[in-house]
mmCIF file of C-alpha atoms in Angstrom:
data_model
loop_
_atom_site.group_PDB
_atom_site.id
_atom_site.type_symbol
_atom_site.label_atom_id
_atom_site.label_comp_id
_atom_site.label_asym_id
_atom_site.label_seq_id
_atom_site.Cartn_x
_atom_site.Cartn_y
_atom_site.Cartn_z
ATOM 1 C CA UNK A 1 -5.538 -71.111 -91.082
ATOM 2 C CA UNK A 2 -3.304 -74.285 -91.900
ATOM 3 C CA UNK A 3 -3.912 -73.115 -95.680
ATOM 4 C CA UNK A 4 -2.431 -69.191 -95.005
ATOM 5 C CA UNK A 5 0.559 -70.948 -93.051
ATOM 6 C CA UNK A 6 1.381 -73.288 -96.122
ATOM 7 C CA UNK A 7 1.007 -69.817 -98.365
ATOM 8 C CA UNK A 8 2.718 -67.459 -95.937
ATOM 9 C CA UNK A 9 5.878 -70.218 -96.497
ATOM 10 C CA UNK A 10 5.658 -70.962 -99.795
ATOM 11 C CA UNK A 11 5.092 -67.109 -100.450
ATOM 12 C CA UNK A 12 9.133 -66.919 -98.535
ATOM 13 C CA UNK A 13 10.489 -69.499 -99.900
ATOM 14 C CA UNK A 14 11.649 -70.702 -96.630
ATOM 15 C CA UNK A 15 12.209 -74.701 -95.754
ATOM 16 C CA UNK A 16 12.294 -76.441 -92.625
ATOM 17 C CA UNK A 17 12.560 -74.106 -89.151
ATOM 18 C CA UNK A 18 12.171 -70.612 -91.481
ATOM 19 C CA UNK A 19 9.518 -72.270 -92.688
ATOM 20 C CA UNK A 20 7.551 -73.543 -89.544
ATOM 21 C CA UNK A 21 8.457 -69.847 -87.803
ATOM 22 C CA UNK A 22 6.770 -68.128 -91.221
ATOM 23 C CA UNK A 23 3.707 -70.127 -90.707
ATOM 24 C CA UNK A 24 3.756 -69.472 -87.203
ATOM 25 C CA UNK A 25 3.887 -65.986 -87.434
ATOM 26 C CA UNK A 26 1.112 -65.910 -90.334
ATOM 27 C CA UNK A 27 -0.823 -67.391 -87.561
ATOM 28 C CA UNK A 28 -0.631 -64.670 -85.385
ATOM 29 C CA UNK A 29 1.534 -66.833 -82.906
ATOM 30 C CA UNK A 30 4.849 -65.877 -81.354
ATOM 31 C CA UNK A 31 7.703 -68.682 -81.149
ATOM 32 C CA UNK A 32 10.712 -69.177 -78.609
ATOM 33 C CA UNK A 33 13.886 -69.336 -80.705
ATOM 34 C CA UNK A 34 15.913 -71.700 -79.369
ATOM 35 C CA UNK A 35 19.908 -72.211 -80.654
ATOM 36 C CA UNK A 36 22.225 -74.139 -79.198
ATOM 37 C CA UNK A 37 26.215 -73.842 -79.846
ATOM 38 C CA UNK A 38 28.975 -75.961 -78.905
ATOM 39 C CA UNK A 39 31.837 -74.221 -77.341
ATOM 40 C CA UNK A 40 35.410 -74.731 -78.644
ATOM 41 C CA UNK A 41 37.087 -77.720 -77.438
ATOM 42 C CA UNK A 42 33.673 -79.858 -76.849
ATOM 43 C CA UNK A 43 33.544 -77.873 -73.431
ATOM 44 C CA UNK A 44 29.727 -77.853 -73.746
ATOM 45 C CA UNK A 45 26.679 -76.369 -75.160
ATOM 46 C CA UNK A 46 25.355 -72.937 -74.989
ATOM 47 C CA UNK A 47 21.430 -71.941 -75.715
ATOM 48 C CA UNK A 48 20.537 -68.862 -76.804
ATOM 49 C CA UNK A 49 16.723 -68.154 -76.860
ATOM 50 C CA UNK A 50 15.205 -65.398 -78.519
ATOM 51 C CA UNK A 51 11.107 -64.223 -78.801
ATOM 52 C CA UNK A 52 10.210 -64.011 -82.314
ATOM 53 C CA UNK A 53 8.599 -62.180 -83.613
ATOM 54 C CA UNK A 54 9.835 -59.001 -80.865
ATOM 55 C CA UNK A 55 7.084 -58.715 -77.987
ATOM 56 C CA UNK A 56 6.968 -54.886 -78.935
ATOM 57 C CA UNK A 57 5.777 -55.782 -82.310
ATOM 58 C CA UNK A 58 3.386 -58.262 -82.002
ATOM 59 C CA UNK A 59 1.903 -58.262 -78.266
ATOM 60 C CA UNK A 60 1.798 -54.675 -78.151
ATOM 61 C CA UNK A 61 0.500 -53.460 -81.719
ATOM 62 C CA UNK A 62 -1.422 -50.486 -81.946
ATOM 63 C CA UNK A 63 -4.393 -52.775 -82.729
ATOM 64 C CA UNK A 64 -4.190 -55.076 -79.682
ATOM 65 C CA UNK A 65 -5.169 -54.324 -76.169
ATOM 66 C CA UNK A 66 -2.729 -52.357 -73.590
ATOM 67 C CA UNK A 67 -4.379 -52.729 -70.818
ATOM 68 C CA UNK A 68 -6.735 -56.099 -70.634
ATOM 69 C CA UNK A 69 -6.595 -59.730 -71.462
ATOM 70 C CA UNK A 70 -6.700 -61.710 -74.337
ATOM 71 C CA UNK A 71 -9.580 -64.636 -73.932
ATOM 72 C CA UNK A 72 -9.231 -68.176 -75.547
ATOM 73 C CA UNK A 73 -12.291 -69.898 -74.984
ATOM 74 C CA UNK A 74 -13.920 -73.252 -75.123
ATOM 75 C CA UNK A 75 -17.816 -73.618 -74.135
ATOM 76 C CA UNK A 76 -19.891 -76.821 -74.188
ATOM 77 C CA UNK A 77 -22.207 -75.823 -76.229
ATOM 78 C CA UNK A 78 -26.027 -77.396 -74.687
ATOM 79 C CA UNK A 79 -28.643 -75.450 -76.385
ATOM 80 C CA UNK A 80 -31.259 -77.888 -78.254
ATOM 81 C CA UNK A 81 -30.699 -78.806 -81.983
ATOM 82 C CA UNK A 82 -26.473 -79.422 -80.792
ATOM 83 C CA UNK A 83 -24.914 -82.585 -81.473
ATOM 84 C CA UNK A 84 -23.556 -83.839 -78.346
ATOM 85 C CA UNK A 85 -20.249 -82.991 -77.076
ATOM 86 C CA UNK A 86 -20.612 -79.847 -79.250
ATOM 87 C CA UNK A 87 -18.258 -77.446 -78.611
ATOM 88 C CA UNK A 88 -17.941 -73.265 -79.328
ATOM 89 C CA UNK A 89 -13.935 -71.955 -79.515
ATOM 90 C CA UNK A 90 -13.121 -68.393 -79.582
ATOM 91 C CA UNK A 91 -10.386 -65.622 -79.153
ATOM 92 C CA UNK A 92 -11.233 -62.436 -78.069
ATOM 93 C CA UNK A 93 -10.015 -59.990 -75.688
ATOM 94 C CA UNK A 94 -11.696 -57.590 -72.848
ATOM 95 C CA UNK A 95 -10.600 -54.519 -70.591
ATOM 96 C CA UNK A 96 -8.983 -55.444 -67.567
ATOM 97 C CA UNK A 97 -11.248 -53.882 -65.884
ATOM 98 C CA UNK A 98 -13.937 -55.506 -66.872
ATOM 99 C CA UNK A 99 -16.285 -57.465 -64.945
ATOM 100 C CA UNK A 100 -18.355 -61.311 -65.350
ATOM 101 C CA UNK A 101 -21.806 -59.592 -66.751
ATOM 102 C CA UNK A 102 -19.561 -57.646 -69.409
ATOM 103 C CA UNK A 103 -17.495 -60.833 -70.321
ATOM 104 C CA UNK A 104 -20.734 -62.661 -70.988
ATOM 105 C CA UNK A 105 -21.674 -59.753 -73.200
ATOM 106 C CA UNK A 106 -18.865 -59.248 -75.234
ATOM 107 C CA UNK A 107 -18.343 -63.505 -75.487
ATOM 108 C CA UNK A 108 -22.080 -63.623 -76.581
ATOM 109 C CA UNK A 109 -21.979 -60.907 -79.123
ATOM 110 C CA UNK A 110 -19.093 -62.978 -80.899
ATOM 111 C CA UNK A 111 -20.086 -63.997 -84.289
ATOM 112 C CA UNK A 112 -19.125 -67.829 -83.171
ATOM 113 C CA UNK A 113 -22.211 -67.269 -80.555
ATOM 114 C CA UNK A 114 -24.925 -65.908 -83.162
ATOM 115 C CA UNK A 115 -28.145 -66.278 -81.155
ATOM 116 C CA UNK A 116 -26.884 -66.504 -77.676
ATOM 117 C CA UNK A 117 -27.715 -64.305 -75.123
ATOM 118 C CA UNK A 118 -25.069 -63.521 -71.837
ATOM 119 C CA UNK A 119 -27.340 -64.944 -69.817
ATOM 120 C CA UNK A 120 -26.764 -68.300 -71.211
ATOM 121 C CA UNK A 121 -23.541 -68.923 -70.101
ATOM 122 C CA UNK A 122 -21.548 -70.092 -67.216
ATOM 123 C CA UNK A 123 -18.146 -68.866 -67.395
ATOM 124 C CA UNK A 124 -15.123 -70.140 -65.697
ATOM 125 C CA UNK A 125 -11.680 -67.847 -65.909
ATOM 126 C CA UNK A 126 -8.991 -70.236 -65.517
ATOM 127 C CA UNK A 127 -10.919 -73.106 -63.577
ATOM 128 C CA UNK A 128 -12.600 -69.836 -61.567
ATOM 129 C CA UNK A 129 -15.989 -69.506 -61.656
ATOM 130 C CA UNK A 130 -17.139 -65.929 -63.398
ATOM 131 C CA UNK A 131 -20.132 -64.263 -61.648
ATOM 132 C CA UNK A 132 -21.896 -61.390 -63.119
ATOM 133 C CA UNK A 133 -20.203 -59.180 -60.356
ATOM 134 C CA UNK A 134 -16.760 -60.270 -60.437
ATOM 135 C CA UNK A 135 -14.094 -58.321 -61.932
ATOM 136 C CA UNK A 136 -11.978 -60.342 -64.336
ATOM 137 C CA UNK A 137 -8.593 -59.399 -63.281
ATOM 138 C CA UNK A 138 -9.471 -60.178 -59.561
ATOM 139 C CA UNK A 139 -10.625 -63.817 -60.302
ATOM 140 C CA UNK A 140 -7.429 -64.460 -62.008
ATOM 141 C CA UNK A 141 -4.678 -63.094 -60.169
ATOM 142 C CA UNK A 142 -3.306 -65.463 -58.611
ATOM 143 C CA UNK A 143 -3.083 -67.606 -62.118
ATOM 144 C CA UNK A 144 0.588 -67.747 -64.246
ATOM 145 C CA UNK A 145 -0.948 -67.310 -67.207
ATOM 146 C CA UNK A 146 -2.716 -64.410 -66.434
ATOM 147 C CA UNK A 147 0.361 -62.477 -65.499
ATOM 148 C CA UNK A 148 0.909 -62.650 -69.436
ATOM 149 C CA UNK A 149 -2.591 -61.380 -70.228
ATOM 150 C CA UNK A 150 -4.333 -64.266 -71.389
ATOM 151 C CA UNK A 151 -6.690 -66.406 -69.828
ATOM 152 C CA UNK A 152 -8.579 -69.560 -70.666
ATOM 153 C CA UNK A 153 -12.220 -69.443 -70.717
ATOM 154 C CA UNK A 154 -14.431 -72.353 -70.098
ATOM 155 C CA UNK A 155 -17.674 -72.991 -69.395
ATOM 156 C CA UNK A 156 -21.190 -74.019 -70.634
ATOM 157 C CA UNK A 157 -23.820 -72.498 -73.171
ATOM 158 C CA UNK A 158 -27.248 -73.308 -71.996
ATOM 159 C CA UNK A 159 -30.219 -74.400 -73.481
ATOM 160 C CA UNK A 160 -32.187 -70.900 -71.020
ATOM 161 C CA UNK A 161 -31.503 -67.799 -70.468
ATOM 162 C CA UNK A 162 -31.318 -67.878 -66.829
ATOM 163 C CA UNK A 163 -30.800 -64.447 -66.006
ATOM 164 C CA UNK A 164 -34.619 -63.070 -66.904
ATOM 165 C CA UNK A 165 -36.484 -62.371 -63.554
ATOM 166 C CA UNK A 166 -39.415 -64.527 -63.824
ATOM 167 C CA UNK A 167 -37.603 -67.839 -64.244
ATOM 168 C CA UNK A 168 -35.792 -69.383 -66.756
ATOM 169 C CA UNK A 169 -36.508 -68.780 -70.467
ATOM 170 C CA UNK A 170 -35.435 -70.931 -73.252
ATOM 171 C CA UNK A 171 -33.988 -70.161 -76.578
ATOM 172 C CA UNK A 172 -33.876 -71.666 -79.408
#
């Protein structure tokens, strides 16, 4: 990613600020814009701020999801073979109305998460645990960050898949 930023401003020819927004935006980030002007006479400063690229563009492209939430997650990762401390980072996004069981679905068939099954994780939506039953947007509403449509996923990747019915089978 750091290597298409460094391209995507070399590739504009842009230094300094134009430079750090280009590599932003070939990112797939949005930046505040912040200016500040000094009004005649030294009579104080005015700041302007400005959403870059424009939310209509970017946050809702044809491509991106209208109605849902955009997941950014980090999972322990404590299936056997891990170093440990091992850790699984994603971004992904859902249906708002979608509940735990198909979180853990979509989250496990991520290509980051070859070879794990939903019912290896434990899911937390913004510090909230995630069961199976819950709806998503109902176990964040109350949270700031869902009111913007993205939440932070945490939680742990275990060694068992501990939703089979005749105890707890492990994985490799």
């Amino acid at each position: 990613a750091a290597a298409a930023s460094a391209a995507a401003a070399a590739a504009t020819g842009a230094t300094g600020a134009a430079a750090a927004a280009a590599a932003t935006l070939a990112d797939g980030w949005c930046w505040l814009d912040c200016q500040a002007d000094t009004l005649p006479d030294n009579e104080g400063v005015v700041r302007t701020y400005e959403c870059r690229p424009e939310v209509c563009r970017a946050c809702a492209a044809e491509n991106e999801v209208k109605e849902g939430f955009f997941l950014w997650g980090s999972l322990s990762d404590g299936r056997r073979g891990r170093p440990e401390g091992a850790q699984v980072e994603f971004l992904t996004s859902v249906t708002a109305g979608a509940t735990g069981a198909a979180v853990k679905a979509h989250v496990a068939a991520l290509p980051e998460l070859a070879g794990v099954v939903p019912g290896q994780l434990l899911l937390l939506a913004e510090g909230v645990s995630l069961g199976d039953r819950d709806a998503l947007a109902g176990a964040v509403a109350d949270r700031r960050r869902a009111q913007l449509r993205w939440v932070k996923i945490t939680g742990d990747i275990l060694s068992a898949d501990i939703s089979s019915g005749s105890g707890a089978t492990w994985v490799s």
